[in-house]
PDB file of C-alpha atoms and ligand atoms in Angstrom:
ATOM      1  CA  MET P   1      32.041 -51.461  35.497  1.00 57.00           C
ATOM      2  CA  ASN P   2      32.013 -51.609  31.685  1.00 72.00           C
ATOM      3  CA  SER P   3      28.375 -52.550  31.493  1.00 80.00           C
ATOM      4  CA  ASN P   4      27.515 -49.570  33.882  1.00 87.00           C
ATOM      5  CA  LYS P   5      29.335 -47.253  31.438  1.00 89.00           C
ATOM      6  CA  SER P   6      27.481 -48.622  28.494  1.00 91.00           C
ATOM      7  CA  ARG P   7      24.212 -48.268  30.451  1.00 93.00           C
ATOM      8  CA  ILE P   8      24.956 -44.536  31.033  1.00 93.00           C
ATOM      9  CA  LEU P   9      25.919 -44.165  27.423  1.00 94.00           C
ATOM     10  CA  ILE P  10      22.624 -45.690  26.285  1.00 95.00           C
ATOM     11  CA  VAL P  11      20.579 -43.320  28.732  1.00 95.00           C
ATOM     12  CA  ILE P  12      22.424 -40.301  27.217  1.00 95.00           C
ATOM     13  CA  MET P  13      21.683 -41.506  23.774  1.00 95.00           C
ATOM     14  CA  LEU P  14      18.032 -41.993  24.578  1.00 95.00           C
ATOM     15  CA  VAL P  15      17.687 -38.604  26.279  1.00 96.00           C
ATOM     16  CA  THR P  16      19.394 -36.956  23.241  1.00 95.00           C
ATOM     17  CA  ILE P  17      17.002 -38.643  20.852  1.00 95.00           C
ATOM     18  CA  LEU P  18      13.980 -37.638  23.019  1.00 94.00           C
ATOM     19  CA  ILE P  19      15.270 -33.979  22.968  1.00 94.00           C
ATOM     20  CA  LEU P  20      15.676 -34.092  19.225  1.00 93.00           C
ATOM     21  CA  TYR P  21      12.243 -35.661  18.750  1.00 92.00           C
ATOM     22  CA  MET P  22      10.747 -32.884  20.932  1.00 91.00           C
ATOM     23  CA  LYS P  23      12.423 -30.200  18.901  1.00 90.00           C
ATOM     24  CA  TYR P  24      11.202 -31.734  15.738  1.00 87.00           C
ATOM     25  CA  GLN P  25       7.642 -31.759  16.979  1.00 84.00           C
ATOM     26  CA  LYS P  26       7.823 -28.152  17.996  1.00 84.00           C
ATOM     27  CA  ALA P  27       9.146 -27.093  14.560  1.00 81.00           C
ATOM     28  CA  GLN P  28       6.305 -29.094  12.829  1.00 77.00           C
ATOM     29  CA  THR P  29       3.651 -27.469  15.051  1.00 75.00           C
ATOM     30  CA  LYS P  30       5.140 -24.034  14.206  1.00 75.00           C
ATOM     31  CA  LEU P  31       5.129 -24.776  10.381  1.00 70.00           C
ATOM     32  CA  PHE P  32       1.496 -26.050  10.718  1.00 67.00           C
ATOM     33  CA  LEU P  33       0.402 -22.918  12.512  1.00 66.00           C
ATOM     34  CA  GLN P  34       2.028 -20.796   9.872  1.00 66.00           C
ATOM     35  CA  SER P  35       0.319 -22.755   7.060  1.00 64.00           C
ATOM     36  CA  LEU P  36      -3.012 -22.088   8.853  1.00 62.00           C
ATOM     37  CA  ASP P  37      -2.272 -18.385   8.675  1.00 65.00           C
ATOM     38  CA  LEU P  38      -1.493 -18.680   4.936  1.00 67.00           C
ATOM     39  CA  LYS P  39      -4.630 -20.836   4.342  1.00 66.00           C
ATOM     40  CA  TYR P  40      -6.616 -17.989   5.835  1.00 65.00           C
ATOM     41  CA  LEU P  41      -5.083 -15.446   3.521  1.00 63.00           C
ATOM     42  CA  TYR P  42      -5.422 -17.712   0.572  1.00 62.00           C
ATOM     43  CA  GLU P  43      -9.145 -18.322   1.069  1.00 62.00           C
ATOM     44  CA  ARG P  44      -9.741 -14.644   1.540  1.00 58.00           C
ATOM     45  CA  ALA P  45      -8.205 -13.709  -1.642  1.00 57.00           C
ATOM     46  CA  MET P  46      -9.780 -16.740  -3.331  1.00 54.00           C
ATOM     47  CA  TRP P  47     -13.335 -16.066  -2.073  1.00 50.00           C
ATOM     48  CA  HIS P  48     -13.406 -12.354  -1.829  1.00 45.00           C
ATOM     49  CA  THR P  49     -16.582 -11.103  -3.443  1.00 37.00           C
ATOM     50  CA  GLU P  50     -17.228  -7.649  -2.274  1.00 35.00           C
ATOM     51  CA  ALA P  51     -14.394  -7.529   0.111  1.00 36.00           C
ATOM     52  CA  VAL P  52     -12.924  -3.939   0.440  1.00 34.00           C
ATOM     53  CA  GLU P  53     -12.225  -3.451   4.032  1.00 37.00           C
ATOM     54  CA  GLU P  54     -10.749  -6.697   5.029  1.00 41.00           C
ATOM     55  CA  PHE P  55      -7.479  -7.037   6.428  1.00 43.00           C
ATOM     56  CA  TYR P  56      -4.910  -9.707   6.885  1.00 44.00           C
ATOM     57  CA  SER P  57      -2.788  -9.728   9.862  1.00 45.00           C
ATOM     58  CA  PRO P  58      -0.061 -12.467  10.533  1.00 44.00           C
ATOM     59  CA  ASP P  59      -0.903 -12.033  14.111  1.00 43.00           C
ATOM     60  CA  ILE P  60      -4.394 -13.361  14.053  1.00 37.00           C
ATOM     61  CA  THR P  61      -3.468 -16.352  16.125  1.00 39.00           C
ATOM     62  CA  THR P  62      -1.739 -14.396  18.917  1.00 42.00           C
ATOM     63  CA  GLU P  63      -3.796 -12.659  21.612  1.00 44.00           C
ATOM     64  CA  THR P  64      -1.187 -10.125  22.591  1.00 48.00           C
ATOM     65  CA  GLU P  65      -1.782  -6.444  21.530  1.00 45.00           C
ATOM     66  CA  PRO P  66       1.057  -4.949  19.429  1.00 43.00           C
ATOM     67  CA  ASP P  67       3.387  -2.501  21.460  1.00 43.00           C
ATOM     68  CA  PRO P  68       2.537   1.250  21.096  1.00 36.00           C
ATOM     69  CA  PRO P  69       2.877   2.886  18.690  1.00 37.00           C
ATOM     70  CA  TYR P  70       0.564   0.635  16.814  1.00 39.00           C
ATOM     71  CA  MET P  71       2.229  -1.052  13.915  1.00 42.00           C
ATOM     72  CA  GLN P  72       0.349  -1.780  10.847  1.00 49.00           C
ATOM     73  CA  ARG P  73       1.094  -5.216   9.862  1.00 59.00           C
ATOM     74  CA  SER P  74      -2.012  -5.854   7.990  1.00 71.00           C
ATOM     75  CA  TYR P  75      -2.627  -5.442   4.246  1.00 81.00           C
ATOM     76  CA  LYS P  76      -5.896  -4.295   2.908  1.00 79.00           C
ATOM     77  CA  LEU P  77      -7.567  -6.631   0.353  1.00 77.00           C
ATOM     78  CA  GLN P  78      -8.584  -4.851  -2.777  1.00 79.00           C
ATOM     79  CA  GLN P  79     -11.469  -5.755  -5.029  1.00 78.00           C
ATOM     80  CA  THR P  80      -9.012  -7.026  -7.601  1.00 80.00           C
ATOM     81  CA  GLY P  81      -8.030  -9.760  -5.036  1.00 78.00           C
ATOM     82  CA  ASN P  82      -4.667  -8.138  -4.464  1.00 84.00           C
ATOM     83  CA  TYR P  83      -3.430  -6.798  -1.257  1.00 85.00           C
ATOM     84  CA  GLN P  84      -2.497  -3.128  -0.991  1.00 87.00           C
ATOM     85  CA  LEU P  85       0.999  -2.241   0.257  1.00 90.00           C
ATOM     86  CA  PRO P  86       0.713   0.496   2.887  1.00 89.00           C
ATOM     87  CA  ASP P  87       2.509   3.672   2.323  1.00 91.00           C
ATOM     88  CA  LEU P  88       5.766   4.020   4.169  1.00 90.00           C
ATOM     89  CA  GLU P  89       4.983   7.703   5.093  1.00 89.00           C
ATOM     90  CA  ASP P  90       1.461   6.890   6.415  1.00 85.00           C
ATOM     91  CA  ASN P  91       3.003   4.616   9.049  1.00 79.00           C
ATOM     92  CA  GLU P  92       6.012   6.718  10.075  1.00 80.00           C
ATOM     93  CA  ALA P  93       5.415   6.201  13.760  1.00 77.00           C
ATOM     94  CA  GLU P  94       6.612   2.606  13.490  1.00 74.00           C
ATOM     95  CA  LEU P  95       9.855   3.674  12.249  1.00 78.00           C
ATOM     96  CA  TYR P  96      10.780   6.239  14.804  1.00 73.00           C
ATOM     97  CA  PHE P  97      10.092   3.912  17.688  1.00 69.00           C
ATOM     98  CA  GLN P  98      13.506   2.463  18.485  1.00 74.00           C
ATOM     99  CA  SER P  99      14.850   3.446  15.100  1.00 79.00           C
ATOM    100  CA  HIS P 100      18.306   1.806  15.860  1.00 86.00           C
ATOM    101  CA  THR P 101      16.563  -1.648  15.251  1.00 91.00           C
ATOM    102  CA  ASN P 102      15.130  -0.718  11.813  1.00 94.00           C
ATOM    103  CA  ILE P 103      16.393  -2.807   8.784  1.00 96.00           C
ATOM    104  CA  PHE P 104      15.620  -1.638   5.316  1.00 97.00           C
ATOM    105  CA  PHE P 105      15.624  -3.375   1.947  1.00 97.00           C
ATOM    106  CA  ILE P 106      14.761  -1.438  -1.252  1.00 96.00           C
ATOM    107  CA  ILE P 107      13.307  -3.016  -4.304  1.00 94.00           C
ATOM    108  CA  SER P 108      13.469  -0.359  -6.986  1.00 90.00           C
ATOM    109  CA  THR P 109      12.728  -2.739  -9.867  1.00 87.00           C
ATOM    110  CA  ILE P 110       9.937  -1.384 -12.153  1.00 81.00           C
ATOM    111  CA  PHE P 111       7.021  -3.822 -12.083  1.00 79.00           C
ATOM    112  CA  GLN P 112       4.391  -4.081 -14.663  1.00 76.00           C
ATOM    113  CA  ALA P 113       0.966  -3.337 -13.304  1.00 79.00           C
ATOM    114  CA  GLY P 114       2.418  -2.206 -10.026  1.00 86.00           C
ATOM    115  CA  LEU P 115       2.395  -5.750  -8.722  1.00 92.00           C
ATOM    116  CA  ALA P 116       5.260  -6.392  -6.176  1.00 93.00           C
ATOM    117  CA  LYS P 117       7.400  -9.410  -6.804  1.00 93.00           C
ATOM    118  CA  LEU P 118      10.568 -10.775  -5.311  1.00 95.00           C
ATOM    119  CA  ASN P 119      12.928 -13.277  -6.679  1.00 94.00           C
ATOM    120  CA  PRO P 120      13.973 -16.176  -4.376  1.00 95.00           C
ATOM    121  CA  ARG P 121      17.420 -14.578  -3.576  1.00 96.00           C
ATOM    122  CA  GLN P 122      15.707 -11.488  -2.362  1.00 96.00           C
ATOM    123  CA  THR P 123      13.231 -13.449  -0.299  1.00 96.00           C
ATOM    124  CA  CYS P 124      16.070 -15.475   1.183  1.00 96.00           C
ATOM    125  CA  ALA P 125      17.935 -12.198   2.133  1.00 97.00           C
ATOM    126  CA  ILE P 126      14.873 -10.631   3.826  1.00 97.00           C
ATOM    127  CA  GLU P 127      13.899 -13.905   5.563  1.00 95.00           C
ATOM    128  CA  SER P 128      17.520 -14.283   6.929  1.00 96.00           C
ATOM    129  CA  ALA P 129      17.396 -10.740   8.273  1.00 97.00           C
ATOM    130  CA  ALA P 130      14.020 -11.257   9.943  1.00 94.00           C
ATOM    131  CA  ARG P 131      14.930 -14.665  11.375  1.00 94.00           C
ATOM    132  CA  SER P 132      18.250 -13.686  12.869  1.00 95.00           C
ATOM    133  CA  ASN P 133      16.921 -10.381  14.210  1.00 95.00           C
ATOM    134  CA  PRO P 134      13.354 -11.260  15.665  1.00 91.00           C
ATOM    135  CA  GLU P 135      13.436  -8.042  17.803  1.00 90.00           C
ATOM    136  CA  TRP P 136      14.232  -5.832  14.869  1.00 93.00           C
ATOM    137  CA  LYS P 137      11.665  -4.547  12.352  1.00 92.00           C
ATOM    138  CA  VAL P 138      12.474  -5.340   8.719  1.00 94.00           C
ATOM    139  CA  PHE P 139      11.049  -3.031   6.172  1.00 95.00           C
ATOM    140  CA  VAL P 140      10.846  -4.051   2.418  1.00 96.00           C
ATOM    141  CA  LEU P 141      10.335  -0.853   0.474  1.00 96.00           C
ATOM    142  CA  PHE P 142       8.866  -1.131  -2.990  1.00 95.00           C
ATOM    143  CA  VAL P 143       9.429   1.815  -5.319  1.00 92.00           C
ATOM    144  CA  SER P 144       7.101   1.176  -8.136  1.00 87.00           C
ATOM    145  CA  ALA P 145       4.714  -1.500  -6.775  1.00 92.00           C
ATOM    146  CA  THR P 146       1.309  -0.701  -4.990  1.00 91.00           C
ATOM    147  CA  GLU P 147      -0.035  -4.296  -4.394  1.00 90.00           C
ATOM    148  CA  PHE P 148       0.955  -7.771  -4.018  1.00 89.00           C
ATOM    149  CA  SER P 149      -0.992 -10.806  -5.078  1.00 85.00           C
ATOM    150  CA  PHE P 150      -1.281 -14.135  -3.175  1.00 78.00           C
ATOM    151  CA  PHE P 151      -1.138 -15.957  -6.397  1.00 79.00           C
ATOM    152  CA  ASN P 152       1.137 -13.960  -8.579  1.00 83.00           C
ATOM    153  CA  SER P 153       3.769 -12.875  -6.043  1.00 84.00           C
ATOM    154  CA  PRO P 154       4.799 -16.341  -4.882  1.00 84.00           C
ATOM    155  CA  ASN P 155       8.070 -15.382  -3.137  1.00 91.00           C
ATOM    156  CA  ILE P 156       6.339 -12.674  -1.035  1.00 90.00           C
ATOM    157  CA  VAL P 157       4.065 -15.299   0.524  1.00 83.00           C
ATOM    158  CA  PRO P 158       6.752 -17.033   2.671  1.00 84.00           C
ATOM    159  CA  LEU P 159       7.485 -13.663   4.329  1.00 88.00           C
ATOM    160  CA  LEU P 160       3.973 -12.958   5.403  1.00 82.00           C
ATOM    161  CA  PRO P 161       3.940 -15.112   8.621  1.00 77.00           C
ATOM    162  CA  TYR P 162       7.025 -13.108  10.041  1.00 83.00           C
ATOM    163  CA  PRO P 163       5.530 -10.558  12.481  1.00 81.00           C
ATOM    164  CA  ASN P 164       8.668  -8.366  12.052  1.00 87.00           C
ATOM    165  CA  VAL P 165       8.438  -8.061   8.273  1.00 90.00           C
ATOM    166  CA  PHE P 166       6.663  -4.923   6.906  1.00 90.00           C
ATOM    167  CA  LEU P 167       6.074  -4.559   3.241  1.00 92.00           C
ATOM    168  CA  ARG P 168       5.578  -0.950   2.220  1.00 93.00           C
ATOM    169  CA  ARG P 169       5.574   1.268  -0.787  1.00 93.00           C
ATOM    170  CA  VAL P 170       7.434   4.430  -1.341  1.00 93.00           C
ATOM    171  CA  ASN P 171       5.791   7.480  -3.013  1.00 90.00           C
ATOM    172  CA  MET P 172       8.689   9.116  -4.907  1.00 88.00           C
ATOM    173  CA  THR P 173       6.728  12.362  -5.137  1.00 87.00           C
ATOM    174  CA  THR P 174       6.511  12.817  -1.384  1.00 91.00           C
ATOM    175  CA  VAL P 175       9.377  10.744   0.189  1.00 91.00           C
ATOM    176  CA  GLY P 176      12.120  13.449  -0.605  1.00 91.00           C
ATOM    177  CA  LEU P 177      10.191  16.410   0.784  1.00 90.00           C
ATOM    178  CA  GLY P 178      11.954  18.440   3.342  1.00 90.00           C
ATOM    179  CA  SER P 179      15.298  16.514   2.684  1.00 91.00           C
ATOM    180  CA  PRO P 180      18.498  17.493   0.859  1.00 91.00           C
ATOM    181  CA  VAL P 181      17.319  15.746  -2.284  1.00 91.00           C
ATOM    182  CA  GLU P 182      13.909  17.394  -2.445  1.00 91.00           C
ATOM    183  CA  GLU P 183      14.967  19.814  -5.230  1.00 90.00           C
ATOM    184  CA  MET P 184      16.670  16.884  -7.169  1.00 89.00           C
ATOM    185  CA  PHE P 185      13.679  14.738  -7.085  1.00 88.00           C
ATOM    186  CA  GLU P 186      11.340  17.728  -8.065  1.00 87.00           C
ATOM    187  CA  ARG P 187      13.189  18.479 -11.274  1.00 86.00           C
ATOM    188  CA  GLY P 188      13.047  14.783 -12.177  1.00 83.00           C
ATOM    189  CA  ALA P 189      16.683  14.183 -12.273  1.00 83.00           C
ATOM    190  CA  LEU P 190      16.270  10.428 -11.595  1.00 84.00           C
ATOM    191  CA  ASN P 191      13.771  10.119 -14.474  1.00 79.00           C
ATOM    192  CA  ASN P 192      16.612  10.998 -16.893  1.00 79.00           C
ATOM    193  CA  SER P 193      19.135   8.487 -15.521  1.00 83.00           C
ATOM    194  CA  SER P 194      19.990   5.544 -17.735  1.00 82.00           C
ATOM    195  CA  PHE P 195      20.399   3.478 -14.636  1.00 85.00           C
ATOM    196  CA  ILE P 196      17.154   4.596 -13.039  1.00 84.00           C
ATOM    197  CA  VAL P 197      16.667   1.375 -11.017  1.00 86.00           C
ATOM    198  CA  GLU P 198      20.222   1.422  -9.562  1.00 86.00           C
ATOM    199  CA  HIS P 199      20.417   5.243  -8.939  1.00 88.00           C
ATOM    200  CA  THR P 200      16.903   5.380  -7.343  1.00 89.00           C
ATOM    201  CA  SER P 201      17.997   2.568  -4.938  1.00 91.00           C
ATOM    202  CA  ASP P 202      21.324   4.372  -4.209  1.00 92.00           C
ATOM    203  CA  VAL P 203      19.606   7.592  -3.335  1.00 93.00           C
ATOM    204  CA  LEU P 204      16.787   6.110  -1.523  1.00 94.00           C
ATOM    205  CA  ARG P 205      19.068   3.893   0.770  1.00 95.00           C
ATOM    206  CA  LEU P 206      20.630   7.041   2.037  1.00 94.00           C
ATOM    207  CA  LEU P 207      17.434   9.043   2.262  1.00 95.00           C
ATOM    208  CA  THR P 208      15.853   6.222   4.284  1.00 95.00           C
ATOM    209  CA  VAL P 209      18.617   5.996   6.922  1.00 94.00           C
ATOM    210  CA  TYR P 210      18.834   9.859   6.862  1.00 94.00           C
ATOM    211  CA  LYS P 211      15.152  10.172   7.588  1.00 93.00           C
ATOM    212  CA  TYR P 212      14.404   7.261   9.900  1.00 92.00           C
ATOM    213  CA  GLY P 213      17.789   5.752  10.967  1.00 93.00           C
ATOM    214  CA  GLY P 214      18.694   2.111  10.861  1.00 94.00           C
ATOM    215  CA  THR P 215      20.426  -0.499   8.799  1.00 96.00           C
ATOM    216  CA  TYR P 216      20.176  -0.708   4.969  1.00 97.00           C
ATOM    217  CA  LEU P 217      21.038  -4.046   3.352  1.00 97.00           C
ATOM    218  CA  ASP P 218      21.332  -5.032  -0.268  1.00 96.00           C
ATOM    219  CA  THR P 219      18.980  -7.724  -1.314  1.00 95.00           C
ATOM    220  CA  ASP P 220      22.028 -10.192  -1.655  1.00 94.00           C
ATOM    221  CA  VAL P 221      23.087  -9.925   1.918  1.00 95.00           C
ATOM    222  CA  VAL P 222      22.393 -12.914   4.064  1.00 96.00           C
ATOM    223  CA  VAL P 223      22.316 -12.250   7.769  1.00 96.00           C
ATOM    224  CA  MET P 224      23.560 -15.104   9.954  1.00 95.00           C
ATOM    225  CA  LYS P 225      23.622 -13.622  13.392  1.00 94.00           C
ATOM    226  CA  SER P 226      22.009 -10.809  15.476  1.00 94.00           C
ATOM    227  CA  LEU P 227      23.011  -7.349  14.448  1.00 94.00           C
ATOM    228  CA  ASP P 228      22.739  -6.414  17.999  1.00 92.00           C
ATOM    229  CA  GLU P 229      26.444  -6.900  18.565  1.00 90.00           C
ATOM    230  CA  LEU P 230      27.442  -4.265  15.999  1.00 93.00           C
ATOM    231  CA  PRO P 231      28.160  -0.615  16.913  1.00 91.00           C
ATOM    232  CA  LEU P 232      25.981   2.288  15.659  1.00 92.00           C
ATOM    233  CA  ASN P 233      26.885   4.106  12.565  1.00 93.00           C
ATOM    234  CA  TYR P 234      29.094   2.086  10.238  1.00 93.00           C
ATOM    235  CA  LEU P 235      29.788   1.543   6.479  1.00 92.00           C
ATOM    236  CA  VAL P 236      31.102  -1.708   4.940  1.00 92.00           C
ATOM    237  CA  SER P 237      33.920  -2.431   2.437  1.00 90.00           C
ATOM    238  CA  GLU P 238      33.545  -5.374   0.116  1.00 87.00           C
ATOM    239  CA  GLY P 239      37.198  -6.081   0.516  1.00 84.00           C
ATOM    240  CA  ASP P 240      38.745  -3.997  -2.163  1.00 83.00           C
ATOM    241  CA  GLY P 241      39.796  -1.240   0.219  1.00 84.00           C
ATOM    242  CA  PHE P 242      36.897   1.085  -0.800  1.00 89.00           C
ATOM    243  CA  VAL P 243      33.783   1.842   1.132  1.00 88.00           C
ATOM    244  CA  ALA P 244      30.819   0.276  -0.489  1.00 90.00           C
ATOM    245  CA  ASN P 245      27.005   1.117  -0.044  1.00 91.00           C
ATOM    246  CA  GLY P 246      25.709  -2.458   0.201  1.00 93.00           C
ATOM    247  CA  ILE P 247      25.435  -2.201   3.909  1.00 94.00           C
ATOM    248  CA  ILE P 248      24.846   1.114   5.641  1.00 95.00           C
ATOM    249  CA  ASN P 249      24.053   1.709   9.307  1.00 95.00           C
ATOM    250  CA  LEU P 250      23.391   5.338  10.173  1.00 94.00           C
ATOM    251  CA  GLN P 251      21.281   6.884  12.919  1.00 92.00           C
ATOM    252  CA  ALA P 252      18.664   9.512  12.482  1.00 89.00           C
ATOM    253  CA  SER P 253      20.434  11.894  14.713  1.00 87.00           C
ATOM    254  CA  GLY P 254      23.933  12.829  15.695  1.00 89.00           C
ATOM    255  CA  VAL P 255      26.995  11.923  13.636  1.00 91.00           C
ATOM    256  CA  GLY P 256      25.112   9.336  11.531  1.00 90.00           C
ATOM    257  CA  HIS P 257      22.514  11.897  10.451  1.00 91.00           C
ATOM    258  CA  THR P 258      25.257  14.493   9.605  1.00 92.00           C
ATOM    259  CA  LEU P 259      27.101  11.903   7.572  1.00 93.00           C
ATOM    260  CA  ALA P 260      24.027  10.854   5.627  1.00 92.00           C
ATOM    261  CA  GLU P 261      23.136  14.440   5.060  1.00 92.00           C
ATOM    262  CA  SER P 262      26.535  15.236   3.492  1.00 92.00           C
ATOM    263  CA  MET P 263      26.425  12.072   1.294  1.00 91.00           C
ATOM    264  CA  LEU P 264      22.937  13.163   0.014  1.00 90.00           C
TER     265      LEU P 264
HETATM  266  C1  NAG L   1       2.053  10.117  -4.211  1.00 86.92           C
HETATM  267  O1  NAG L   1       1.817  11.376  -3.535  1.00 86.92           O
HETATM  268  C2  NAG L   1       1.141  12.338  -4.457  1.00 86.92           C
HETATM  269  C3  NAG L   1       1.122  13.657  -3.692  1.00 86.92           C
HETATM  270  O2  NAG L   1       0.519  13.475  -2.503  1.00 86.92           O
HETATM  271  C4  NAG L   1      -0.258  11.766  -4.840  1.00 86.92           C
HETATM  272  O3  NAG L   1      -0.832  12.657  -5.720  1.00 86.92           O
HETATM  273  C5  NAG L   1      -0.065  10.350  -5.493  1.00 86.92           C
HETATM  274  O4  NAG L   1      -1.240   9.855  -5.682  1.00 86.92           O
HETATM  275  C6  NAG L   1       0.682   9.401  -4.574  1.00 86.92           C
HETATM  276  N1  NAG L   1       0.958   8.150  -5.271  1.00 86.92           N
HETATM  277  C7  NAG L   1       0.612   7.038  -4.879  1.00 86.92           C
HETATM  278  C8  NAG L   1       0.907   5.907  -5.580  1.00 86.92           C
HETATM  279  O5  NAG L   1      -0.057   6.823  -3.826  1.00 86.92           O
HETATM  280  C1  NAG L   2       9.213  10.917 -13.629  1.00 86.92           C
HETATM  281  O1  NAG L   2       8.661   9.757 -14.164  1.00 86.92           O
HETATM  282  C2  NAG L   2       7.424   9.284 -13.625  1.00 86.92           C
HETATM  283  C3  NAG L   2       7.087   7.966 -14.287  1.00 86.92           C
HETATM  284  O2  NAG L   2       7.498   7.854 -15.639  1.00 86.92           O
HETATM  285  C4  NAG L   2       6.462  10.356 -13.656  1.00 86.92           C
HETATM  286  O3  NAG L   2       5.279   9.955 -13.072  1.00 86.92           O
HETATM  287  C5  NAG L   2       6.909  11.616 -13.137  1.00 86.92           C
HETATM  288  O4  NAG L   2       5.895  12.612 -13.242  1.00 86.92           O
HETATM  289  C6  NAG L   2       8.304  12.074 -13.701  1.00 86.92           C
HETATM  290  N1  NAG L   2       8.739  13.240 -12.892  1.00 86.92           N
HETATM  291  C7  NAG L   2       9.128  14.369 -13.574  1.00 86.92           C
HETATM  292  C8  NAG L   2       9.592  15.396 -12.573  1.00 86.92           C
HETATM  293  O5  NAG L   2       9.218  14.412 -14.707  1.00 86.92           O
HETATM  294  C1  NAG L   3      16.129  15.231 -19.079  1.00 86.92           C
HETATM  295  O1  NAG L   3      16.468  14.905 -20.465  1.00 86.92           O
HETATM  296  C2  NAG L   3      15.958  15.870 -21.300  1.00 86.92           C
HETATM  297  C3  NAG L   3      16.239  15.391 -22.773  1.00 86.92           C
HETATM  298  O2  NAG L   3      17.553  14.976 -22.926  1.00 86.92           O
HETATM  299  C4  NAG L   3      16.342  17.285 -21.089  1.00 86.92           C
HETATM  300  O3  NAG L   3      15.728  18.073 -22.025  1.00 86.92           O
HETATM  301  C5  NAG L   3      16.015  17.669 -19.602  1.00 86.92           C
HETATM  302  O4  NAG L   3      16.556  18.903 -19.351  1.00 86.92           O
HETATM  303  C6  NAG L   3      16.616  16.611 -18.692  1.00 86.92           C
HETATM  304  N1  NAG L   3      16.080  16.893 -17.453  1.00 86.92           N
HETATM  305  C7  NAG L   3      16.888  16.973 -16.396  1.00 86.92           C
HETATM  306  C8  NAG L   3      16.121  17.112 -14.992  1.00 86.92           C
HETATM  307  O5  NAG L   3      17.955  16.728 -16.267  1.00 86.92           O
END
């Protein structure tokens, strides 16, 4: 009887080890495929000579067509060897399609030479949102950057294999047009602010959910679970009894839109 029990135990242990080993192999294969994608990007950037019209798409290894409307995941390689960030407004269709599953991060830091950069904490926040919400689209909006470099933006590279991460730039001249802040942007009120980076981010997060609808997250928010469980239209307190603006979910129509409008 006892030896039977220990045999069953051994079989269970063996099966467990086998399952763990298979999971490990699967993860390794995935990492390998991702590194192939990155190798491709690296070589393109390294060996570009007269490349102007070349695109990088993290989807090159899959054969499935993207869902309509077409989502631009590719970044145009410039003659400088940097990749151009597509303009948010040039790709607005991708935002309206199922707008309740948009996630926005805003990077309003002012970069020298317009080269987008992220620090490890920001990358971690963005990656956590993308991983725990694979069905959602994660937009990283750069205010004063127009390009990223494979060599000089090291913390951007780990985000490139995620098919649901979209790096975009925001044109401050046009983004506010037709919104309640149009006049404020036009007279350059933000330019005079002594906290230009913070205030730009504060206005832009409301403007983004007002225009497109979705969830804004600060770049120090780590997402552990799917956001699907949460209701629509919420604001969050950081625990001091006051409503904070580090996490905002407002929809582009109805009560969410009205609230965003009055806050703008
Ligand atoms: C922003 O938009 C204005 C007006 O359309 C345009 O003149 C300007 O070149 C744009 N800026 C960038 C960085 O594309
Ligand atoms: C605000 O500052 C930016 C950059 O310094 C400049 O391009 C823009 O023209 C300014 N806007 C106004 C309205 O002064
Ligand atoms: C910005 O500051 C300058 C100098 O202090 C001032 O003359 C100008 O009116 C201010 N502009 C706005 C839009 O507040």
